[in-house]
N, C-alpha and C. Protein backbone atom coordinates (compact mmCIF):
# COMPACT_ATOMS: atom_id res chain seq x y z
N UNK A 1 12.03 16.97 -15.92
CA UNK A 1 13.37 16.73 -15.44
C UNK A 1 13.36 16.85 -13.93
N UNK A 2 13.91 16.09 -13.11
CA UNK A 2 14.18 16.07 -12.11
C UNK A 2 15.34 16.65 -11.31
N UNK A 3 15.03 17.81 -10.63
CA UNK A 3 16.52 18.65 -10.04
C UNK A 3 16.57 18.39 -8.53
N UNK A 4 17.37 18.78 -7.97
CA UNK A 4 17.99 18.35 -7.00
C UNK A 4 17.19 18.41 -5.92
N UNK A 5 16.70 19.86 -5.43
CA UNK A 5 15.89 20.01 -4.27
C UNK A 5 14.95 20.85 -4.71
N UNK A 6 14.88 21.77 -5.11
CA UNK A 6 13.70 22.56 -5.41
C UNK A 6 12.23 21.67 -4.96
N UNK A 7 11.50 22.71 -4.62
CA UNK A 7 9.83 22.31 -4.55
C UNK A 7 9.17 22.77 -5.02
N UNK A 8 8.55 22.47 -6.23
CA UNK A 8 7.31 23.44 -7.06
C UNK A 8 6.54 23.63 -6.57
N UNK A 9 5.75 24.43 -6.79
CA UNK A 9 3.96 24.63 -6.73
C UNK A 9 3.64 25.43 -8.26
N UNK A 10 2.40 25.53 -8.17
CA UNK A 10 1.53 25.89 -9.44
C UNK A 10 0.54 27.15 -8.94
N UNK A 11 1.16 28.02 -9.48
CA UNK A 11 0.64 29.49 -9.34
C UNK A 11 -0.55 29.89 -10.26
N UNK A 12 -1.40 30.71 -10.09
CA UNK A 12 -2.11 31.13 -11.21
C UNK A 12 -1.55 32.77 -11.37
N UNK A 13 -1.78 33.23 -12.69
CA UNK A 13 -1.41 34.68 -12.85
C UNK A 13 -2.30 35.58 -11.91
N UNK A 14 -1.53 36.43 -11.28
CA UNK A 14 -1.87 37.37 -10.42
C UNK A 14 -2.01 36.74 -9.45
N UNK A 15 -2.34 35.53 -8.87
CA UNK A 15 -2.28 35.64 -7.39
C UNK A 15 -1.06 34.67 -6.59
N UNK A 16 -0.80 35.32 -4.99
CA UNK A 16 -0.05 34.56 -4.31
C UNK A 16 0.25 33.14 -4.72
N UNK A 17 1.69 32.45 -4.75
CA UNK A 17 1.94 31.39 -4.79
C UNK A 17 1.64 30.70 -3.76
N UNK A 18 0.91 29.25 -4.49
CA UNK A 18 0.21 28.45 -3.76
C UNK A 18 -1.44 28.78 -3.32
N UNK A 19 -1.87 29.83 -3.53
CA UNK A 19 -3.05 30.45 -2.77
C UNK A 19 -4.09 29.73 -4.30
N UNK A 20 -5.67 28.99 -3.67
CA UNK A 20 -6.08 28.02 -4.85
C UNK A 20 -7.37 28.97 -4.86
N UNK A 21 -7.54 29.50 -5.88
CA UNK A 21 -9.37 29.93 -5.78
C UNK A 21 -10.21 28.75 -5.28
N UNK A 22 -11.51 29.15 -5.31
CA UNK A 22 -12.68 28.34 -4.87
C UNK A 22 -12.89 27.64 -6.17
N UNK A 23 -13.95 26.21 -6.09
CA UNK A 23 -13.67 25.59 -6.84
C UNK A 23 -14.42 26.07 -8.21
N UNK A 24 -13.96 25.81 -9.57
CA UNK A 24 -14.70 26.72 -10.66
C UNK A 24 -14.73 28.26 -10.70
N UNK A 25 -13.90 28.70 -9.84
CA UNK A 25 -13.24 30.05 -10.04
C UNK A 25 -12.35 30.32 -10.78
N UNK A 26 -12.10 31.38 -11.67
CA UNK A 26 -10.61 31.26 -12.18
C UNK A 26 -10.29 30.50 -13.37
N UNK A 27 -11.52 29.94 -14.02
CA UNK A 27 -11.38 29.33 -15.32
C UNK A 27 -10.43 30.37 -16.47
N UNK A 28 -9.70 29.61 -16.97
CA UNK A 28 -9.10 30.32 -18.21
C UNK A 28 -8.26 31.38 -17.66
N UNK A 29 -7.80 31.11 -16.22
CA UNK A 29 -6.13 32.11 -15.54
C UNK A 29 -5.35 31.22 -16.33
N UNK A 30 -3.92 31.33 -16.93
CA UNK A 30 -2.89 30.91 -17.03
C UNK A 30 -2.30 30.28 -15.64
N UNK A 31 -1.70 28.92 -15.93
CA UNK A 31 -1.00 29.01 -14.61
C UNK A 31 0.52 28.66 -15.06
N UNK A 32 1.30 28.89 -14.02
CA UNK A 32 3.27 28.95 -14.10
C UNK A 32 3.48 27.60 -12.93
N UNK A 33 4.40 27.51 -13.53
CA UNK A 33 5.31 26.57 -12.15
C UNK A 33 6.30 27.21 -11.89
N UNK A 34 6.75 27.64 -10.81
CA UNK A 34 7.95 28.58 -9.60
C UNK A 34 8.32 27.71 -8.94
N UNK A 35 10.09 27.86 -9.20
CA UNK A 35 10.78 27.20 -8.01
C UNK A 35 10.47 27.79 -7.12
N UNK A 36 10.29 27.21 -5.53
CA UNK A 36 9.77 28.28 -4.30
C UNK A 36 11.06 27.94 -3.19
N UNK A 37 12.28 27.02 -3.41
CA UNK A 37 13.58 26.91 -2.56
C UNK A 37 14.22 26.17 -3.36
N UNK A 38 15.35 26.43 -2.40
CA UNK A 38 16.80 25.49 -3.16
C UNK A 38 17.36 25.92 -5.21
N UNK A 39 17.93 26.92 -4.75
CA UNK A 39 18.45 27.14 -6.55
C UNK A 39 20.18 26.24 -6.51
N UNK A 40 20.55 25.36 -7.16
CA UNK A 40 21.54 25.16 -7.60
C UNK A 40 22.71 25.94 -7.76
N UNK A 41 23.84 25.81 -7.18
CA UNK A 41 25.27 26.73 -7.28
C UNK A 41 25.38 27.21 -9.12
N UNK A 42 25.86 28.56 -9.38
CA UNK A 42 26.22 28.35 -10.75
C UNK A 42 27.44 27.48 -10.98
N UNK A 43 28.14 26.87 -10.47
CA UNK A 43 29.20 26.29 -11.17
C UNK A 43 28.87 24.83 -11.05
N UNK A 44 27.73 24.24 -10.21
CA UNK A 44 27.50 23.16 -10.12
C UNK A 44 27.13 22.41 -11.90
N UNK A 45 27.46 21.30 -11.68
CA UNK A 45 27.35 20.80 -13.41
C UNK A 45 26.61 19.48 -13.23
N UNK A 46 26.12 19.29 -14.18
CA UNK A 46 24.57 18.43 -14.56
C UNK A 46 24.95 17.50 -15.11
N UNK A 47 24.68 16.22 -14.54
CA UNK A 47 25.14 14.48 -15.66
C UNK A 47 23.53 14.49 -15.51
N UNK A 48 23.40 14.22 -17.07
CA UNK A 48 21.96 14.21 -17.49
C UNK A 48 21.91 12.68 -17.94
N UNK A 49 20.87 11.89 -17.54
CA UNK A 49 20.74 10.72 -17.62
C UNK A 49 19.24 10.29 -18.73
N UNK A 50 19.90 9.97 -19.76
CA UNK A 50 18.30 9.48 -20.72
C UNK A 50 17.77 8.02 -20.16
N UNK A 51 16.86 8.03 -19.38
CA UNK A 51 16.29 6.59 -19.31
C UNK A 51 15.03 6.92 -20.11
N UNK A 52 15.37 5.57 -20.73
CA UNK A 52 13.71 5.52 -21.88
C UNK A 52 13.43 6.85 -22.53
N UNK A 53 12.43 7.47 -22.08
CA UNK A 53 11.54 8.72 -22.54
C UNK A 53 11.97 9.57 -21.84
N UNK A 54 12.76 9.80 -20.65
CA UNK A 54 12.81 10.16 -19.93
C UNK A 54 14.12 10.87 -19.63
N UNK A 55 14.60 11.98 -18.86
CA UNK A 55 15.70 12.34 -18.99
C UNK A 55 16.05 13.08 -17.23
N UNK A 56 17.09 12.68 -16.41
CA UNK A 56 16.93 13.33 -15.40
C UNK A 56 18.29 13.58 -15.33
N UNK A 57 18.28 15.34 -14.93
CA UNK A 57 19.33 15.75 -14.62
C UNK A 57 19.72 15.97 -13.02
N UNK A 58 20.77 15.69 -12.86
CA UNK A 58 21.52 15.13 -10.98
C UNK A 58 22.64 16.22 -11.14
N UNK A 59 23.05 16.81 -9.80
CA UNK A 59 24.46 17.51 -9.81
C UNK A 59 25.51 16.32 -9.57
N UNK A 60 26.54 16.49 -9.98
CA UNK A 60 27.64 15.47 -10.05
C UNK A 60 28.66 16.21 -10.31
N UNK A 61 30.13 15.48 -9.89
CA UNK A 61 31.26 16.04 -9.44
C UNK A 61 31.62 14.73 -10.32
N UNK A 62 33.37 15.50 -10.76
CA UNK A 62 34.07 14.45 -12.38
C UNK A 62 34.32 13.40 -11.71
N UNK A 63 34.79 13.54 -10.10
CA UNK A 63 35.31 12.13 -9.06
C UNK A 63 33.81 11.51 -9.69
N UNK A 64 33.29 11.43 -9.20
CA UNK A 64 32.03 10.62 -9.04
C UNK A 64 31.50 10.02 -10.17
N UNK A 65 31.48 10.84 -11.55
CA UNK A 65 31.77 9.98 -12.93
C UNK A 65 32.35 9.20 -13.33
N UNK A 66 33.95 9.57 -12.40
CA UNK A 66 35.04 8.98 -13.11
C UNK A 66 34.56 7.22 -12.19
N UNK A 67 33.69 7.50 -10.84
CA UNK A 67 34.22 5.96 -9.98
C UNK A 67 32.90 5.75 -11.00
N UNK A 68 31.77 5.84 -11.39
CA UNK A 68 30.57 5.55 -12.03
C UNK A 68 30.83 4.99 -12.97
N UNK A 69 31.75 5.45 -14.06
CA UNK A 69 32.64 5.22 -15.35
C UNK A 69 33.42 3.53 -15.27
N UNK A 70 34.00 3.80 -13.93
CA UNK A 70 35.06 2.56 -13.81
C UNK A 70 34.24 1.42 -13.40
N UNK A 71 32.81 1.78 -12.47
CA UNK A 71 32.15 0.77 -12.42
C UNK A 71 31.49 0.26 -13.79
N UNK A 72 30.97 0.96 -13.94
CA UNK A 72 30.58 0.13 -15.52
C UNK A 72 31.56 -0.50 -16.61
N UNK A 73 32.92 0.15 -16.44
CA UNK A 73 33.44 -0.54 -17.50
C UNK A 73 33.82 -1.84 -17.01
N UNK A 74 33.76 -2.16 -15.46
CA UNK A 74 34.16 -3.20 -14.66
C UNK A 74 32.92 -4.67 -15.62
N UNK A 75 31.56 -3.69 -15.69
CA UNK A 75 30.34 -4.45 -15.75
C UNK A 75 30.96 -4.79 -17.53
N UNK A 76 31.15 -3.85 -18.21
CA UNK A 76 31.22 -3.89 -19.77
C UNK A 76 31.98 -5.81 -20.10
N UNK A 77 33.68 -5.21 -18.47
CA UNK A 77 34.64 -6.82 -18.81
C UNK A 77 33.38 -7.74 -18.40
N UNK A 78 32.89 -7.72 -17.90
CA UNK A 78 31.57 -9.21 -16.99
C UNK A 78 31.23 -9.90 -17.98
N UNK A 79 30.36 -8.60 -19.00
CA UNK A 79 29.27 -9.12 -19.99
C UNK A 79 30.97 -9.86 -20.93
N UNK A 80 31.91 -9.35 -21.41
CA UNK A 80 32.69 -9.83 -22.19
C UNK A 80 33.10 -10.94 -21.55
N UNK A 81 33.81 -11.64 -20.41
CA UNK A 81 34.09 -12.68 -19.90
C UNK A 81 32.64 -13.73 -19.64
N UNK A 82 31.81 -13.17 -19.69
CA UNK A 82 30.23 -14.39 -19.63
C UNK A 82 30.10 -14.55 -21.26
N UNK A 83 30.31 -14.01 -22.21
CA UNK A 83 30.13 -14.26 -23.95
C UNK A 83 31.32 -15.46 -23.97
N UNK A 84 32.62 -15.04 -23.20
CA UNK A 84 33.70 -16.00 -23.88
C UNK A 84 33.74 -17.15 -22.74
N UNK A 85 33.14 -17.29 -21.85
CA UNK A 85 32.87 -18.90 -20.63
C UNK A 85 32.24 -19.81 -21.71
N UNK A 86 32.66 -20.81 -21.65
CA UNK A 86 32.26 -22.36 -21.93
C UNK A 86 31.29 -22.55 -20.85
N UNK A 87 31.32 -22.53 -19.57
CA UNK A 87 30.78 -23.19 -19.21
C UNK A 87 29.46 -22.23 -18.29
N UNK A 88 28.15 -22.04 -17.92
CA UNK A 88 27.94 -21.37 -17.28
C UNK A 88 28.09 -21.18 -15.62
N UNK A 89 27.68 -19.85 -15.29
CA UNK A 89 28.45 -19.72 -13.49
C UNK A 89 27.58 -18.40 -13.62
N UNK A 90 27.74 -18.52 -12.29
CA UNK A 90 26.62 -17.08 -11.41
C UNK A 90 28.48 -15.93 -11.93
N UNK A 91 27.64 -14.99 -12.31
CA UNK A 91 28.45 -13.83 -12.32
C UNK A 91 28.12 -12.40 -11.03
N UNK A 92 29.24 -11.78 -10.45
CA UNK A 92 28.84 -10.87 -9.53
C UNK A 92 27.79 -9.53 -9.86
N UNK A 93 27.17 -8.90 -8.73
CA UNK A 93 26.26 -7.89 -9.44
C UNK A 93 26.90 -6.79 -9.67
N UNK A 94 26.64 -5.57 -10.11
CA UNK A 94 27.22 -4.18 -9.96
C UNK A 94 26.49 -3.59 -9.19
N UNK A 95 26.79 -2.98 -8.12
CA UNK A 95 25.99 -1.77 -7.36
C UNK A 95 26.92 -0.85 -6.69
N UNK A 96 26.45 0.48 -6.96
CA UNK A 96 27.54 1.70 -6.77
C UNK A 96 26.22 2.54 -5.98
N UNK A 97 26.42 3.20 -5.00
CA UNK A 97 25.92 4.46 -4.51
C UNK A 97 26.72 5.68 -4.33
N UNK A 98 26.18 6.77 -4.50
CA UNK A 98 26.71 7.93 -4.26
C UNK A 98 25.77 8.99 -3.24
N UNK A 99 26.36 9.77 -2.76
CA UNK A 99 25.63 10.65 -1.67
C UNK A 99 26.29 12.54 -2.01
N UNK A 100 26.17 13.23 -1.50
CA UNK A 100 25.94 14.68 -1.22
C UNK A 100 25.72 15.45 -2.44
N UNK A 101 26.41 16.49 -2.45
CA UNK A 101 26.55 17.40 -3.45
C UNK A 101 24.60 17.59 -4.46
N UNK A 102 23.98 17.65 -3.08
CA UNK A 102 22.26 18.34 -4.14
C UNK A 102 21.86 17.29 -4.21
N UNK A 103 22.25 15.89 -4.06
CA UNK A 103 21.24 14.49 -4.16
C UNK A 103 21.78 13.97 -2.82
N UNK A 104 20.68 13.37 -2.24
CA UNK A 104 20.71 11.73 -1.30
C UNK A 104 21.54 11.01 -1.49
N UNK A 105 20.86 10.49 -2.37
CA UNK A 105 21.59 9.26 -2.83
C UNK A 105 20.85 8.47 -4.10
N UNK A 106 22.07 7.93 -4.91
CA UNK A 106 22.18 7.80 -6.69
C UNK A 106 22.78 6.43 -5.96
N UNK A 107 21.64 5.36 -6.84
CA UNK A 107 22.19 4.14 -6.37
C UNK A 107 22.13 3.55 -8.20
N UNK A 108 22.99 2.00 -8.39
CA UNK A 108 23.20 2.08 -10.09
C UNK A 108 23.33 0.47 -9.69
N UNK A 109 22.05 -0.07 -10.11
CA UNK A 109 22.49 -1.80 -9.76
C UNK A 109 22.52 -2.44 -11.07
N UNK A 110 22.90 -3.47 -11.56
CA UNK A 110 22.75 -4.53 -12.80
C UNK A 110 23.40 -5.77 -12.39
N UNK A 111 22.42 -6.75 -12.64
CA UNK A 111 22.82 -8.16 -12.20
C UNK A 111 23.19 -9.06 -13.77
N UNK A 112 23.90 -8.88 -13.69
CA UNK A 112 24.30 -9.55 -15.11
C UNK A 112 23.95 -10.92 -15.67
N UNK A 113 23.72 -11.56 -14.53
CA UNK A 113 22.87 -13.01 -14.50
C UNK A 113 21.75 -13.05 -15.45
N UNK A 114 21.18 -11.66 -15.58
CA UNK A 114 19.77 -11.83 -15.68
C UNK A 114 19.59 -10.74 -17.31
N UNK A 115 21.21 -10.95 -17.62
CA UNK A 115 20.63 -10.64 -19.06
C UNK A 115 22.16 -11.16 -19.98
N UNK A 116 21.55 -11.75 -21.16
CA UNK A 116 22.24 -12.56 -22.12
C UNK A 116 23.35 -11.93 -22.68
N UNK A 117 23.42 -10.45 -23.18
CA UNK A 117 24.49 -9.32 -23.38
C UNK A 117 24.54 -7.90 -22.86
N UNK A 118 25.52 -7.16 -23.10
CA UNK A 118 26.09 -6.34 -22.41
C UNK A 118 24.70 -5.38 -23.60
N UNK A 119 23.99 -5.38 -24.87
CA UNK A 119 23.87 -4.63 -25.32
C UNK A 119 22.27 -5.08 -25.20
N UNK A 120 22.21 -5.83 -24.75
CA UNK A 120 20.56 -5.99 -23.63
C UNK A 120 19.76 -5.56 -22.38
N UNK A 121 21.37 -5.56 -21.86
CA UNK A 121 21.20 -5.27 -20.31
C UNK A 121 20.72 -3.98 -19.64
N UNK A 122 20.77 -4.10 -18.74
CA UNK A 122 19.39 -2.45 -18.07
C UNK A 122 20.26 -2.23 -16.58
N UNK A 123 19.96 -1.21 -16.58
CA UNK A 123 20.60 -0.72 -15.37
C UNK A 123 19.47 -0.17 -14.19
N UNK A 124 19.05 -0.74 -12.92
CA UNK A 124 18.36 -0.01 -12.22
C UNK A 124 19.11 0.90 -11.41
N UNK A 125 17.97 2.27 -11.79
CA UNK A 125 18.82 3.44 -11.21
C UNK A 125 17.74 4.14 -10.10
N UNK A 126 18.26 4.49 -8.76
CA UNK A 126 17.39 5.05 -7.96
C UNK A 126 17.50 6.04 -7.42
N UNK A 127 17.24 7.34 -7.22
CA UNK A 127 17.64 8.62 -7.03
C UNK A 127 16.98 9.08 -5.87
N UNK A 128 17.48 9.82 -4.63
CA UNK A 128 16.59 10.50 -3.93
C UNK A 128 17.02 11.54 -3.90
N UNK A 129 16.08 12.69 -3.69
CA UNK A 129 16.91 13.89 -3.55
C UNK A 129 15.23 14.94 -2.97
N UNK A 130 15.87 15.64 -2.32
CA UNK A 130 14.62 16.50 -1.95
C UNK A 130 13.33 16.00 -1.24
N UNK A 131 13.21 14.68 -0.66
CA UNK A 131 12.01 13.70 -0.47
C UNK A 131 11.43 13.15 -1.04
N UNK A 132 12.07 12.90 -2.45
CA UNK A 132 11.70 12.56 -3.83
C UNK A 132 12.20 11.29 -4.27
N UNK A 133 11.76 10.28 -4.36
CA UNK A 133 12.22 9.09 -4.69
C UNK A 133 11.67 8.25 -5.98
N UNK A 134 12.90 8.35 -6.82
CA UNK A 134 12.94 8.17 -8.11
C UNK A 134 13.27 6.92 -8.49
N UNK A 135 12.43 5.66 -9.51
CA UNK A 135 13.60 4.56 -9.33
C UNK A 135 13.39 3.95 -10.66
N UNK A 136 14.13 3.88 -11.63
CA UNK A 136 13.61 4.24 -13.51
C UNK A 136 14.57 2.56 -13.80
N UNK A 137 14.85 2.02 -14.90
CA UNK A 137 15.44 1.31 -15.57
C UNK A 137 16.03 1.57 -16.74
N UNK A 138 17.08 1.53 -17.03
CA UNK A 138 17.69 2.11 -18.61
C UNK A 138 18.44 1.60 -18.96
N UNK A 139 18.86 1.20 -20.34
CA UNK A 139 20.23 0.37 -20.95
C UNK A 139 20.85 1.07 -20.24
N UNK A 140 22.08 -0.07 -20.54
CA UNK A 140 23.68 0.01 -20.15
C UNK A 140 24.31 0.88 -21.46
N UNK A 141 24.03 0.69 -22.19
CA UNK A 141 24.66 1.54 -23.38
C UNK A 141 24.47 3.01 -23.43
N UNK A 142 23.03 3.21 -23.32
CA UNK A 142 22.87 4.81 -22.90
C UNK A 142 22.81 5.52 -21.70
N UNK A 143 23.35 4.73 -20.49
CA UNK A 143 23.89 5.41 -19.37
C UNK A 143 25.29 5.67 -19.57
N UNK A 144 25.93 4.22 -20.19
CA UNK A 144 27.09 4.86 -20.36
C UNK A 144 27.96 5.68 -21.21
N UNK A 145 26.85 6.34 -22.28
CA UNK A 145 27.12 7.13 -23.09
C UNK A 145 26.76 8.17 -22.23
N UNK A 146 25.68 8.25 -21.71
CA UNK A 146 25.60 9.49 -20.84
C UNK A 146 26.73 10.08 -19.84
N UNK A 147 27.55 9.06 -19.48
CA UNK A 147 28.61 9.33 -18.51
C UNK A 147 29.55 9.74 -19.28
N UNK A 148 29.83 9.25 -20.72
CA UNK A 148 30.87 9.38 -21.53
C UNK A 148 30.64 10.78 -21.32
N UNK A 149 29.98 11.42 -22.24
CA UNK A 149 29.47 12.40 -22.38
C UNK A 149 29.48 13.88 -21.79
N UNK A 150 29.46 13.39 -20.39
CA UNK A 150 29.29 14.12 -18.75
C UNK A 150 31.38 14.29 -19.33
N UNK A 151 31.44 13.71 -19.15
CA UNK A 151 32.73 13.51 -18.50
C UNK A 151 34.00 13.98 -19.53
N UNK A 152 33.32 13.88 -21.09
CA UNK A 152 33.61 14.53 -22.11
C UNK A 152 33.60 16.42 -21.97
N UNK A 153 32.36 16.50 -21.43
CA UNK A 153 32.57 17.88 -21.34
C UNK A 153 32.41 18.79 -19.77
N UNK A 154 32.96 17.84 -19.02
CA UNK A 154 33.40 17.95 -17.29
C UNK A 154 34.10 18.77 -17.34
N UNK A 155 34.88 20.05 -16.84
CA UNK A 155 35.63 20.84 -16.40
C UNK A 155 35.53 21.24 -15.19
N UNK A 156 36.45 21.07 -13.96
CA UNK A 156 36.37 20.90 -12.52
C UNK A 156 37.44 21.95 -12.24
């Protein structure tokens, strides 16, 4: 899972974090992963995003669901007005960014052109946060269940 800022490293038991024995030293230490900066507010709240196999949790604020929410349902009318056209036509793209609160920036594109239904379609999603640049693909259906979701159990 991917969090906001934190920086890992990989410790071995008993010694200093970050500090590496020589090479072939130290066979059969256990090793841990330690956050070593940046802990998350406790009241800060998590929109957890399933792409594919994959699952990344972002801090997010209900504003920011709610404009995330409205963009997609904007995308949901697209795919429904391109099923009921007679005739075909370039349809507009979706792209939303967001910035502060523990991430960079959460960018959410889908070109609707480039897929036949709303229950086909993929969403590219790109995340930076911490110097970390993330950039995954995932239905439209299970992002926006993920937002449902978020936003289902949001309390601000």
């Amino acid at each position: 899972m991917l969090t906001g800022s934190p920086l890992y490293r990989v410790s071995r038991a008993g010694s200093s974090v970050g500090a590496r024995p020589a090479f072939g030293a130290g066979r059969g230490t256990s090793r841990r992963l330690s956050a070593v900066a940046g802990a998350q507010p406790a009241q800060a709240q998590r929109l957890m995003l399933h792409v594919g196999e994959t699952t990344i949790g972002l801090p997010f604020t209900r504003e920011k669901a709610q404009q995330l929410d409205a963009a997609l349902q904007q995308l949901l009318k697209t795919f429904a007005e391109k099923q009921a056209a007679e005739r075909p036509r370039r349809w507009d793209m979706m792209e939303v960014a967001f910035s502060g609160g523990g991430i960079d920036t959460l960018e959410v594109f889908c070109n609707p052109n480039a897929h036949t239904t709303a229950f086909e379609a993929k969403l590219l999603l790109t995340l930076q946060a911490g110097g970390v640049s993330v950039a995954t693909e995932g239905r439209l259906s299970a992002i926006k269940a993920d937002v449902d979701n978020y936003l289902a159990a949001a309390t601000d």
